[in-house]
PDB file of C-alpha atoms and ligand atoms in Angstrom:
ATOM      1  CA  MET A   4       0.005  -0.008   0.006  1.00  0.00           C
ATOM      2  CA  SER A   5       2.668   2.795  -0.917  1.00  0.00           C
ATOM      3  CA  GLY A   6       1.275   6.143  -1.577  1.00  0.00           C
ATOM      4  CA  LEU A   7      -1.765   5.223   0.453  1.00  0.00           C
ATOM      5  CA  TRP A   8      -2.865   6.597   3.686  1.00  0.00           C
ATOM      6  CA  TYR A   9      -3.566   4.348   6.523  1.00  0.00           C
ATOM      7  CA  THR A  10      -5.962   5.653   9.338  1.00  0.00           C
ATOM      8  CA  GLU A  11      -6.027   4.476  12.856  1.00  0.00           C
ATOM      9  CA  LYS A  12     -10.067   4.982  13.876  1.00  0.00           C
ATOM     10  CA  GLN A  13      -9.491   5.962  17.751  1.00  0.00           C
ATOM     11  CA  THR A  14     -13.122   6.460  18.241  1.00  0.00           C
ATOM     12  CA  GLU A  15     -15.919   5.726  15.724  1.00  0.00           C
ATOM     13  CA  ASN A  16     -15.731   9.687  14.442  1.00  0.00           C
ATOM     14  CA  PHE A  17     -12.001  10.522  14.791  1.00  0.00           C
ATOM     15  CA  GLY A  18      -8.923   9.059  14.063  1.00  0.00           C
ATOM     16  CA  ILE A  19      -5.178   9.563  12.843  1.00  0.00           C
ATOM     17  CA  THR A  20      -3.870   8.720   9.491  1.00  0.00           C
ATOM     18  CA  MET A  21      -0.710   8.832   7.817  1.00  0.00           C
ATOM     19  CA  LYS A  22       1.057   8.211   4.530  1.00  0.00           C
ATOM     20  CA  ILE A  23       2.391   4.650   3.863  1.00  0.00           C
ATOM     21  CA  LYS A  24       5.768   4.188   1.966  1.00  0.00           C
ATOM     22  CA  GLN A  25       5.444   0.738   1.455  1.00  0.00           C
ATOM     23  CA  THR A  26       3.592  -2.371   3.367  1.00  0.00           C
ATOM     24  CA  LEU A  27       6.415  -5.017   4.828  1.00  0.00           C
ATOM     25  CA  HIS A  28       4.342  -7.626   5.944  1.00  0.00           C
ATOM     26  CA  THR A  29       0.694  -8.238   6.975  1.00  0.00           C
ATOM     27  CA  GLU A  30      -0.521 -11.524   8.843  1.00  0.00           C
ATOM     28  CA  GLN A  31      -3.553 -12.982  10.669  1.00  0.00           C
ATOM     29  CA  THR A  32      -1.977 -14.493  13.621  1.00  0.00           C
ATOM     30  CA  ASP A  33      -3.392 -17.076  16.029  1.00  0.00           C
ATOM     31  CA  PHE A  34      -4.431 -14.169  18.066  1.00  0.00           C
ATOM     32  CA  GLN A  35      -4.522 -10.563  16.105  1.00  0.00           C
ATOM     33  CA  TYR A  36      -4.015  -9.279  12.844  1.00  0.00           C
ATOM     34  CA  LEU A  37      -0.441  -8.080  12.367  1.00  0.00           C
ATOM     35  CA  GLU A  38       0.724  -5.028  10.040  1.00  0.00           C
ATOM     36  CA  MET A  39       4.009  -3.855   9.818  1.00  0.00           C
ATOM     37  CA  ALA A  40       4.625  -0.753   7.298  1.00  0.00           C
ATOM     38  CA  GLU A  41       7.117   1.741   6.518  1.00  0.00           C
ATOM     39  CA  THR A  42       5.352   5.278   7.077  1.00  0.00           C
ATOM     40  CA  GLU A  43       6.712   8.507   5.466  1.00  0.00           C
ATOM     41  CA  GLU A  44       6.401  10.316   8.727  1.00  0.00           C
ATOM     42  CA  TRP A  45       7.268   7.810  11.661  1.00  0.00           C
ATOM     43  CA  GLY A  46       9.298   5.132  10.113  1.00  0.00           C
ATOM     44  CA  ASN A  47       8.640   1.621  10.396  1.00  0.00           C
ATOM     45  CA  MET A  48       5.356   0.882  12.374  1.00  0.00           C
ATOM     46  CA  LEU A  49       4.019  -2.177  13.859  1.00  0.00           C
ATOM     47  CA  PHE A  50       0.055  -2.206  14.013  1.00  0.00           C
ATOM     48  CA  LEU A  51      -1.797  -4.686  15.684  1.00  0.00           C
ATOM     49  CA  ASP A  52      -5.760  -5.213  14.990  1.00  0.00           C
ATOM     50  CA  GLY A  53      -5.527  -2.007  13.371  1.00  0.00           C
ATOM     51  CA  MET A  54      -3.719  -0.004  16.121  1.00  0.00           C
ATOM     52  CA  VAL A  55      -0.560   1.604  16.385  1.00  0.00           C
ATOM     53  CA  MET A  56       1.750  -0.260  18.783  1.00  0.00           C
ATOM     54  CA  THR A  57       5.139   1.721  18.023  1.00  0.00           C
ATOM     55  CA  SER A  58       6.890   3.303  15.576  1.00  0.00           C
ATOM     56  CA  GLN A  59      10.893   3.706  14.933  1.00  0.00           C
ATOM     57  CA  ARG A  60      10.447   7.744  15.210  1.00  0.00           C
ATOM     58  CA  ASP A  61       8.813   7.744  18.981  1.00  0.00           C
ATOM     59  CA  GLU A  62       8.807   4.549  20.376  1.00  0.00           C
ATOM     60  CA  PHE A  63      11.606   5.747  22.708  1.00  0.00           C
ATOM     61  CA  VAL A  64       9.214   7.903  24.569  1.00  0.00           C
ATOM     62  CA  TYR A  65       6.853   4.967  25.627  1.00  0.00           C
ATOM     63  CA  HIS A  66       9.308   2.597  26.180  1.00  0.00           C
ATOM     64  CA  GLU A  67      11.784   4.593  28.643  1.00  0.00           C
ATOM     65  CA  MET A  68       8.775   6.033  30.648  1.00  0.00           C
ATOM     66  CA  VAL A  69       7.222   2.287  31.117  1.00  0.00           C
ATOM     67  CA  ALA A  70      10.806   1.134  32.416  1.00  0.00           C
ATOM     68  CA  HIS A  71      12.684   3.880  34.144  1.00  0.00           C
ATOM     69  CA  VAL A  72       9.988   5.521  36.484  1.00  0.00           C
ATOM     70  CA  PRO A  73       9.062   2.169  38.332  1.00  0.00           C
ATOM     71  CA  LEU A  74      13.264   0.830  38.050  1.00  0.00           C
ATOM     72  CA  PHE A  75      14.280   4.053  39.325  1.00  0.00           C
ATOM     73  CA  THR A  76      11.673   3.871  42.188  1.00  0.00           C
ATOM     74  CA  HIS A  77      12.780   0.328  43.421  1.00  0.00           C
ATOM     75  CA  PRO A  78      16.287   0.492  45.243  1.00  0.00           C
ATOM     76  CA  ASN A  79      17.541  -2.547  43.664  1.00  0.00           C
ATOM     77  CA  PRO A  80      15.504  -4.263  40.988  1.00  0.00           C
ATOM     78  CA  GLU A  81      17.343  -7.526  40.337  1.00  0.00           C
ATOM     79  CA  THR A  82      14.252  -9.486  38.891  1.00  0.00           C
ATOM     80  CA  VAL A  83      11.855  -8.095  36.025  1.00  0.00           C
ATOM     81  CA  LEU A  84       9.064  -9.078  34.368  1.00  0.00           C
ATOM     82  CA  VAL A  85       7.794  -7.726  30.967  1.00  0.00           C
ATOM     83  CA  VAL A  86       4.046  -8.526  30.450  1.00  0.00           C
ATOM     84  CA  GLY A  87       3.433  -8.289  26.446  1.00  0.00           C
ATOM     85  CA  GLY A  88       5.980  -5.809  25.288  1.00  0.00           C
ATOM     86  CA  GLY A  89       7.032  -8.384  22.266  1.00  0.00           C
ATOM     87  CA  ASP A  90       8.461  -5.494  20.230  1.00  0.00           C
ATOM     88  CA  GLY A  91      11.500  -5.618  22.599  1.00  0.00           C
ATOM     89  CA  GLY A  92      11.408  -1.616  23.353  1.00  0.00           C
ATOM     90  CA  VAL A  93      10.773  -2.194  27.428  1.00  0.00           C
ATOM     91  CA  ILE A  94      13.300  -4.905  27.465  1.00  0.00           C
ATOM     92  CA  ARG A  95      15.972  -3.081  25.857  1.00  0.00           C
ATOM     93  CA  GLU A  96      15.118   0.388  28.398  1.00  0.00           C
ATOM     94  CA  VAL A  97      15.214  -2.535  31.264  1.00  0.00           C
ATOM     95  CA  LEU A  98      18.707  -3.771  30.632  1.00  0.00           C
ATOM     96  CA  LYS A  99      20.080  -0.195  30.944  1.00  0.00           C
ATOM     97  CA  HIS A 100      19.898  -0.854  34.585  1.00  0.00           C
ATOM     98  CA  PRO A 101      22.909  -2.677  36.049  1.00  0.00           C
ATOM     99  CA  GLU A 102      20.932  -3.988  38.876  1.00  0.00           C
ATOM    100  CA  VAL A 103      18.842  -6.178  36.853  1.00  0.00           C
ATOM    101  CA  LYS A 104      19.832  -9.530  36.992  1.00  0.00           C
ATOM    102  CA  LYS A 105      17.199 -11.359  35.095  1.00  0.00           C
ATOM    103  CA  ALA A 106      14.270 -10.004  32.932  1.00  0.00           C
ATOM    104  CA  THR A 107      11.801 -11.858  31.682  1.00  0.00           C
ATOM    105  CA  LEU A 108       9.586 -11.116  29.088  1.00  0.00           C
ATOM    106  CA  VAL A 109       5.988 -13.096  28.661  1.00  0.00           C
ATOM    107  CA  ASP A 110       4.139 -12.183  24.999  1.00  0.00           C
ATOM    108  CA  ILE A 111       1.276 -14.248  23.667  1.00  0.00           C
ATOM    109  CA  ASP A 112       2.116 -13.557  20.164  1.00  0.00           C
ATOM    110  CA  GLY A 113       5.769 -15.002  19.157  1.00  0.00           C
ATOM    111  CA  LYS A 114       4.964 -13.603  15.411  1.00  0.00           C
ATOM    112  CA  VAL A 115       5.137 -10.225  16.998  1.00  0.00           C
ATOM    113  CA  ILE A 116       8.648 -10.936  18.533  1.00  0.00           C
ATOM    114  CA  GLU A 117       9.594 -12.483  14.942  1.00  0.00           C
ATOM    115  CA  TYR A 118       8.477  -9.365  12.929  1.00  0.00           C
ATOM    116  CA  SER A 119       9.928  -6.873  15.328  1.00  0.00           C
ATOM    117  CA  LYS A 120      13.285  -8.382  15.385  1.00  0.00           C
ATOM    118  CA  LYS A 121      13.076  -8.529  11.617  1.00  0.00           C
ATOM    119  CA  TYR A 122      11.765  -4.817  10.732  1.00  0.00           C
ATOM    120  CA  LEU A 123      12.448  -3.210  14.327  1.00  0.00           C
ATOM    121  CA  PRO A 124      15.868  -4.125  15.096  1.00  0.00           C
ATOM    122  CA  GLU A 125      16.761  -1.009  17.161  1.00  0.00           C
ATOM    123  CA  ILE A 126      13.688  -1.878  19.263  1.00  0.00           C
ATOM    124  CA  ALA A 127      13.782  -5.801  19.829  1.00  0.00           C
ATOM    125  CA  GLY A 128      17.580  -5.881  19.158  1.00  0.00           C
ATOM    126  CA  LYS A 129      18.278  -6.440  23.097  1.00  0.00           C
ATOM    127  CA  LEU A 130      15.580  -9.559  23.282  1.00  0.00           C
ATOM    128  CA  GLU A 131      18.543 -11.981  22.812  1.00  0.00           C
ATOM    129  CA  ASP A 132      20.544 -10.677  25.647  1.00  0.00           C
ATOM    130  CA  GLU A 133      22.014 -13.280  28.156  1.00  0.00           C
ATOM    131  CA  ARG A 134      19.806 -11.760  30.876  1.00  0.00           C
ATOM    132  CA  VAL A 135      16.452 -11.830  28.876  1.00  0.00           C
ATOM    133  CA  ASP A 136      14.450 -15.011  29.166  1.00  0.00           C
ATOM    134  CA  VAL A 137      11.639 -14.640  26.314  1.00  0.00           C
ATOM    135  CA  ARG A 138       8.606 -16.826  26.778  1.00  0.00           C
ATOM    136  CA  VAL A 139       5.339 -16.896  24.194  1.00  0.00           C
ATOM    137  CA  ASP A 140       2.725 -17.455  26.526  1.00  0.00           C
ATOM    138  CA  ASP A 141      -0.579 -15.821  27.832  1.00  0.00           C
ATOM    139  CA  GLY A 142       0.724 -13.061  30.335  1.00  0.00           C
ATOM    140  CA  PHE A 143      -2.675 -13.657  32.665  1.00  0.00           C
ATOM    141  CA  MET A 144      -1.573 -17.014  32.881  1.00  0.00           C
ATOM    142  CA  HIS A 145       2.029 -16.662  33.807  1.00  0.00           C
ATOM    143  CA  ILE A 146       0.950 -14.415  36.875  1.00  0.00           C
ATOM    144  CA  ALA A 147      -1.500 -16.645  37.934  1.00  0.00           C
ATOM    145  CA  ASN A 148       1.242 -19.068  38.274  1.00  0.00           C
ATOM    146  CA  SER A 149       3.960 -16.516  40.258  1.00  0.00           C
ATOM    147  CA  GLU A 150       4.640 -16.103  43.664  1.00  0.00           C
ATOM    148  CA  ASN A 151       6.687 -13.609  45.475  1.00  0.00           C
ATOM    149  CA  GLU A 152       9.052 -13.598  42.421  1.00  0.00           C
ATOM    150  CA  TYR A 153       9.332 -10.001  40.934  1.00  0.00           C
ATOM    151  CA  ASP A 154      10.938  -6.909  42.001  1.00  0.00           C
ATOM    152  CA  VAL A 155       8.988  -4.678  39.181  1.00  0.00           C
ATOM    153  CA  ILE A 156       6.521  -6.083  36.713  1.00  0.00           C
ATOM    154  CA  MET A 157       5.572  -3.721  33.632  1.00  0.00           C
ATOM    155  CA  VAL A 158       2.318  -4.671  31.843  1.00  0.00           C
ATOM    156  CA  ASP A 159       2.939  -3.631  28.166  1.00  0.00           C
ATOM    157  CA  SER A 160       0.051  -4.902  26.547  1.00  0.00           C
ATOM    158  CA  THR A 161      -2.461  -3.888  23.987  1.00  0.00           C
ATOM    159  CA  GLU A 162      -5.483  -2.155  24.552  1.00  0.00           C
ATOM    160  CA  PRO A 163      -8.089  -4.076  26.688  1.00  0.00           C
ATOM    161  CA  VAL A 164      -9.239  -6.000  24.250  1.00  0.00           C
ATOM    162  CA  GLY A 165      -9.049  -9.435  22.199  1.00  0.00           C
ATOM    163  CA  PRO A 166      -6.231 -11.355  23.985  1.00  0.00           C
ATOM    164  CA  ALA A 167      -5.451  -8.289  26.402  1.00  0.00           C
ATOM    165  CA  VAL A 168      -8.990  -8.258  27.835  1.00  0.00           C
ATOM    166  CA  ASN A 169      -7.945 -10.016  31.058  1.00  0.00           C
ATOM    167  CA  LEU A 170      -4.900  -7.731  31.597  1.00  0.00           C
ATOM    168  CA  PHE A 171      -7.116  -4.907  32.990  1.00  0.00           C
ATOM    169  CA  THR A 172      -9.260  -6.398  35.674  1.00  0.00           C
ATOM    170  CA  LYS A 173      -8.861  -6.246  39.464  1.00  0.00           C
ATOM    171  CA  GLY A 174      -8.032 -10.092  39.469  1.00  0.00           C
ATOM    172  CA  PHE A 175      -4.923  -9.587  37.377  1.00  0.00           C
ATOM    173  CA  TYR A 176      -3.634  -6.423  39.519  1.00  0.00           C
ATOM    174  CA  ALA A 177      -4.565  -8.935  42.845  1.00  0.00           C
ATOM    175  CA  GLY A 178      -2.183 -11.414  40.709  1.00  0.00           C
ATOM    176  CA  ILE A 179       0.367  -9.146  40.011  1.00  0.00           C
ATOM    177  CA  ALA A 180       0.398  -8.389  44.017  1.00  0.00           C
ATOM    178  CA  LYS A 181       0.946 -11.878  44.547  1.00  0.00           C
ATOM    179  CA  ALA A 182       3.657 -12.238  41.956  1.00  0.00           C
ATOM    180  CA  LEU A 183       5.688  -9.260  43.329  1.00  0.00           C
ATOM    181  CA  LYS A 184       8.164  -9.359  46.107  1.00  0.00           C
ATOM    182  CA  GLU A 185       7.118  -7.572  49.369  1.00  0.00           C
ATOM    183  CA  ASP A 186       8.533  -4.294  48.166  1.00  0.00           C
ATOM    184  CA  GLY A 187       7.481  -4.791  44.780  1.00  0.00           C
ATOM    185  CA  ILE A 188       6.314  -2.156  42.426  1.00  0.00           C
ATOM    186  CA  PHE A 189       4.200  -2.806  38.876  1.00  0.00           C
ATOM    187  CA  VAL A 190       3.452  -0.226  36.077  1.00  0.00           C
ATOM    188  CA  ALA A 191       0.613  -0.800  33.544  1.00  0.00           C
ATOM    189  CA  GLN A 192       0.171   1.371  30.458  1.00  0.00           C
ATOM    190  CA  THR A 193      -3.599   2.777  31.030  1.00  0.00           C
ATOM    191  CA  ASP A 194      -4.497   4.554  27.552  1.00  0.00           C
ATOM    192  CA  ASN A 195      -5.357   8.013  27.244  1.00  0.00           C
ATOM    193  CA  PRO A 196      -7.961  10.351  29.151  1.00  0.00           C
ATOM    194  CA  TRP A 197      -9.663  11.766  26.322  1.00  0.00           C
ATOM    195  CA  PHE A 198     -11.220   8.797  24.947  1.00  0.00           C
ATOM    196  CA  LYS A 199     -10.688   6.222  27.904  1.00  0.00           C
ATOM    197  CA  ALA A 200     -11.454   7.966  31.111  1.00  0.00           C
ATOM    198  CA  ASP A 201     -13.609   5.616  32.711  1.00  0.00           C
ATOM    199  CA  LEU A 202     -10.716   2.864  32.053  1.00  0.00           C
ATOM    200  CA  ILE A 203      -8.263   5.191  33.857  1.00  0.00           C
ATOM    201  CA  ARG A 204     -10.790   5.794  36.869  1.00  0.00           C
ATOM    202  CA  GLU A 205     -11.988   1.900  37.132  1.00  0.00           C
ATOM    203  CA  VAL A 206      -7.893   0.767  36.924  1.00  0.00           C
ATOM    204  CA  GLN A 207      -6.719   3.580  39.763  1.00  0.00           C
ATOM    205  CA  ARG A 208     -10.087   2.466  41.921  1.00  0.00           C
ATOM    206  CA  ASP A 209      -9.001  -1.438  41.567  1.00  0.00           C
ATOM    207  CA  VAL A 210      -4.984  -0.621  42.047  1.00  0.00           C
ATOM    208  CA  LYS A 211      -5.963   1.591  45.020  1.00  0.00           C
ATOM    209  CA  GLU A 212      -7.859  -1.244  46.885  1.00  0.00           C
ATOM    210  CA  ILE A 213      -4.685  -3.468  46.383  1.00  0.00           C
ATOM    211  CA  PHE A 214      -1.636  -1.519  46.632  1.00  0.00           C
ATOM    212  CA  PRO A 215      -0.766   1.143  49.249  1.00  0.00           C
ATOM    213  CA  VAL A 216       0.857   3.395  46.669  1.00  0.00           C
ATOM    214  CA  THR A 217      -1.161   4.273  43.807  1.00  0.00           C
ATOM    215  CA  ARG A 218      -0.197   6.993  41.406  1.00  0.00           C
ATOM    216  CA  LEU A 219      -0.748   7.816  37.481  1.00  0.00           C
ATOM    217  CA  TYR A 220       1.749   9.628  35.434  1.00  0.00           C
ATOM    218  CA  THR A 221       1.674  10.857  31.586  1.00  0.00           C
ATOM    219  CA  ALA A 222       4.047  11.035  28.669  1.00  0.00           C
ATOM    220  CA  ASN A 223       3.662  12.859  25.126  1.00  0.00           C
ATOM    221  CA  ILE A 224       3.313   9.971  22.532  1.00  0.00           C
ATOM    222  CA  PRO A 225       2.216  11.419  19.266  1.00  0.00           C
ATOM    223  CA  THR A 226       1.273   8.341  17.387  1.00  0.00           C
ATOM    224  CA  TYR A 227      -1.131   6.917  20.265  1.00  0.00           C
ATOM    225  CA  PRO A 228      -4.805   8.101  20.718  1.00  0.00           C
ATOM    226  CA  SER A 229      -4.666  12.085  21.542  1.00  0.00           C
ATOM    227  CA  GLY A 230      -1.115  12.043  22.116  1.00  0.00           C
ATOM    228  CA  LEU A 231      -1.601  12.103  25.814  1.00  0.00           C
ATOM    229  CA  TRP A 232      -0.503   8.608  27.628  1.00  0.00           C
ATOM    230  CA  THR A 233      -0.962   7.437  30.902  1.00  0.00           C
ATOM    231  CA  PHE A 234       0.457   5.045  33.236  1.00  0.00           C
ATOM    232  CA  THR A 235      -0.653   3.512  36.478  1.00  0.00           C
ATOM    233  CA  ILE A 236       2.312   2.412  39.158  1.00  0.00           C
ATOM    234  CA  GLY A 237       1.127   0.456  41.927  1.00  0.00           C
ATOM    235  CA  SER A 238       3.474   0.014  44.668  1.00  0.00           C
ATOM    236  CA  LYS A 239       3.762  -1.987  47.900  1.00  0.00           C
ATOM    237  CA  LYS A 240       6.261   0.121  49.894  1.00  0.00           C
ATOM    238  CA  HIS A 241       8.193   2.729  47.493  1.00  0.00           C
ATOM    239  CA  ASP A 242       6.971   5.801  46.500  1.00  0.00           C
ATOM    240  CA  PRO A 243       8.161   7.253  42.817  1.00  0.00           C
ATOM    241  CA  LEU A 244       7.756  10.611  44.297  1.00  0.00           C
ATOM    242  CA  GLU A 245      10.307   9.900  47.087  1.00  0.00           C
ATOM    243  CA  VAL A 246      13.258   8.627  45.293  1.00  0.00           C
ATOM    244  CA  LYS A 247      16.208   9.980  46.779  1.00  0.00           C
ATOM    245  CA  GLU A 248      18.665  12.130  44.618  1.00  0.00           C
ATOM    246  CA  ASP A 249      21.577   9.540  44.745  1.00  0.00           C
ATOM    247  CA  ARG A 250      19.443   6.980  43.487  1.00  0.00           C
ATOM    248  CA  PHE A 251      19.149   8.251  39.863  1.00  0.00           C
ATOM    249  CA  HIS A 252      22.404   7.271  38.023  1.00  0.00           C
ATOM    250  CA  ASP A 253      23.404   8.365  34.464  1.00  0.00           C
ATOM    251  CA  ILE A 254      21.467   6.662  31.862  1.00  0.00           C
ATOM    252  CA  ASP A 255      21.319   7.026  27.952  1.00  0.00           C
ATOM    253  CA  THR A 256      17.495   8.152  27.295  1.00  0.00           C
ATOM    254  CA  LYS A 257      15.985  10.694  24.818  1.00  0.00           C
ATOM    255  CA  TYR A 258      12.827  11.523  26.759  1.00  0.00           C
ATOM    256  CA  TYR A 259      12.941  10.309  30.034  1.00  0.00           C
ATOM    257  CA  THR A 260      15.214  12.694  33.030  1.00  0.00           C
ATOM    258  CA  LYS A 261      15.424  12.376  36.830  1.00  0.00           C
ATOM    259  CA  GLU A 262      13.273  15.772  36.687  1.00  0.00           C
ATOM    260  CA  LEU A 263      10.656  14.197  34.264  1.00  0.00           C
ATOM    261  CA  HIS A 264      10.390  11.795  36.445  1.00  0.00           C
ATOM    262  CA  LYS A 265       8.846  13.533  38.906  1.00  0.00           C
ATOM    263  CA  ALA A 266       7.165  16.118  36.872  1.00  0.00           C
ATOM    264  CA  SER A 267       5.563  13.247  34.877  1.00  0.00           C
ATOM    265  CA  PHE A 268       3.232  12.947  38.231  1.00  0.00           C
ATOM    266  CA  VAL A 269       2.014  16.336  37.726  1.00  0.00           C
ATOM    267  CA  LEU A 270      -1.110  16.081  36.035  1.00  0.00           C
ATOM    268  CA  PRO A 271      -3.926  18.431  34.387  1.00  0.00           C
ATOM    269  CA  LYS A 272      -7.087  18.847  36.513  1.00  0.00           C
ATOM    270  CA  PHE A 273      -9.188  16.995  34.242  1.00  0.00           C
ATOM    271  CA  VAL A 274      -6.705  13.803  34.519  1.00  0.00           C
ATOM    272  CA  LYS A 275      -6.217  14.237  38.211  1.00  0.00           C
ATOM    273  CA  ASP A 276      -9.957  13.986  38.470  1.00  0.00           C
ATOM    274  CA  LEU A 277      -9.856  10.312  37.196  1.00  0.00           C
ATOM    275  CA  THR A 278      -7.345   9.333  40.398  1.00  0.00           C
ATOM    276  CA  GLU A 279      -9.863  10.779  43.222  1.00  0.00           C
TER     277      GLU A 279
HETATM  278  N1  LIG B 323       3.036  -0.275  23.614  1.00  0.00           N
HETATM  279  C1  LIG B 323       1.983  -0.727  23.168  1.00  0.00           C
HETATM  280  C2  LIG B 323       0.787   0.145  23.591  1.00  0.00           C
HETATM  281  O1  LIG B 323       0.724   0.509  24.673  1.00  0.00           O
HETATM  282  O2  LIG B 323      -0.323  -0.429  23.175  1.00  0.00           O
HETATM  283  C3  LIG B 323       2.051  -2.186  23.231  1.00  0.00           C
HETATM  284  C4  LIG B 323       3.116  -2.899  22.481  1.00  0.00           C
HETATM  285  S1  LIG B 323       3.370  -4.379  22.792  1.00  0.00           S
HETATM  286  C5  LIG B 323       3.405  -4.736  20.949  1.00  0.00           C
HETATM  287  C6  LIG B 323       1.681  -5.114  22.723  1.00  0.00           C
HETATM  288  C7  LIG B 323       1.735  -6.691  23.096  1.00  0.00           C
HETATM  289  O3  LIG B 323       1.087  -7.090  24.074  1.00  0.00           O
HETATM  290  C8  LIG B 323       1.440  -7.617  21.707  1.00  0.00           C
HETATM  291  O4  LIG B 323       2.932  -8.033  21.475  1.00  0.00           O
HETATM  292  C9  LIG B 323       0.411  -8.437  22.088  1.00  0.00           C
HETATM  293  O5  LIG B 323       1.052  -9.707  21.406  1.00  0.00           O
HETATM  294  C10 LIG B 323       0.779  -8.645  23.889  1.00  0.00           C
HETATM  295  N2  LIG B 323      -0.414  -9.332  24.554  1.00  0.00           N
HETATM  296  C11 LIG B 323      -1.837  -8.913  24.366  1.00  0.00           C
HETATM  297  N3  LIG B 323      -2.303  -9.934  25.118  1.00  0.00           N
HETATM  298  C12 LIG B 323      -1.479 -10.418  26.085  1.00  0.00           C
HETATM  299  C13 LIG B 323      -1.557 -11.350  26.630  1.00  0.00           C
HETATM  300  N4  LIG B 323      -2.798 -11.760  27.668  1.00  0.00           N
HETATM  301  N5  LIG B 323      -0.167 -11.984  27.119  1.00  0.00           N
HETATM  302  C14 LIG B 323       0.642 -11.707  26.921  1.00  0.00           C
HETATM  303  N6  LIG B 323       1.286 -10.890  25.787  1.00  0.00           N
HETATM  304  C15 LIG B 323      -0.240 -10.441  25.194  1.00  0.00           C
END
C-alpha cells in the first residue's frame, strides 16, 4: 500500500491517518491481525488489529517512561517481568539498569517478536541478551502461576480488547501483587484520558484497593490516541515521588530525565480528577 494513507480509528468518529511508503508484512496470527509498514513520517510502524503499537521515530518515549520510572523507584530491581512488550522496546530500556539480573518477557504472540526483530531491529535488538528470558505465553496465566518472584512488573500490553482483555481486571492486579516480592512495584500502560477516562478511573480504583501507593503519570506519545498517554503505578512500599537524589544514575535516554520522573506525576485537572 505505497502512497496510500493508513487511518487508525481511535473512536468511531475520530482517528489519525498517515502516509505509507510500503507495506512490509501483514498476517492474521493466532491472536491478532499484524501489520508492519514503512511510513513517511514515523519510520517502520507495527500495528495490531488496526492499532498503532510502536514506531521507529517515537518509540523511545513510551519505552523509557514505562521502564525507568518504576526501576529508579525500586532501590534494587534485580528481577523484572514484562507482560506483552513483544516489540522488545521495554526490555531494551530495562537492560540499561545494571542492578537487573534477569528480565523475563511473556508475550502471547511469537509473531510480534519475530517481525519486530526483522523490521524494528533497534527496538527488538536486546531480546537475545543473556539476561533476558523470552517466553511465548499468556501473561494472565504467567501471573496466576507466579508468587513472590519479581521486584518490578511492567504490563506493556495492547488495549483491553482481544487477547489483552484480562490484563486490565482487578483479578489480574491482585495476581500481580502476589507475583511481586514484598516491596515490589508494577506499572501498566493505561491508555488516554480523552477517549478512555472510564478505564483509567476503574484501574486507579482497583489498584488503590490492592496497593498502598498508587499513582498516575503521563507522557506525550504523538502516534497514540490523543497523544496524551497515561501509566498507572502500584507499589507495595516505595513511592515514585520519594526517590532519593543519589538513586538516579546516569542513563542513556532521549525522553526520560530525573526531573521528568517527578514532573510526569503532575496532572492536568481533568486527568487528576480520574485518580480521585
Ligand atoms: N506499547 C503498546 C501499547 O501501549 O499499546 C503495546 C505494544 S506490545 C507490541 C503489546 C503486546 O501485548 C503485543 O505483542 C501482544 O501480543 C501482547 N499481548 C496481548 N495480550 C497478551 C496476553 N494476554 N499475554 C501476553 N501478551 C499479550
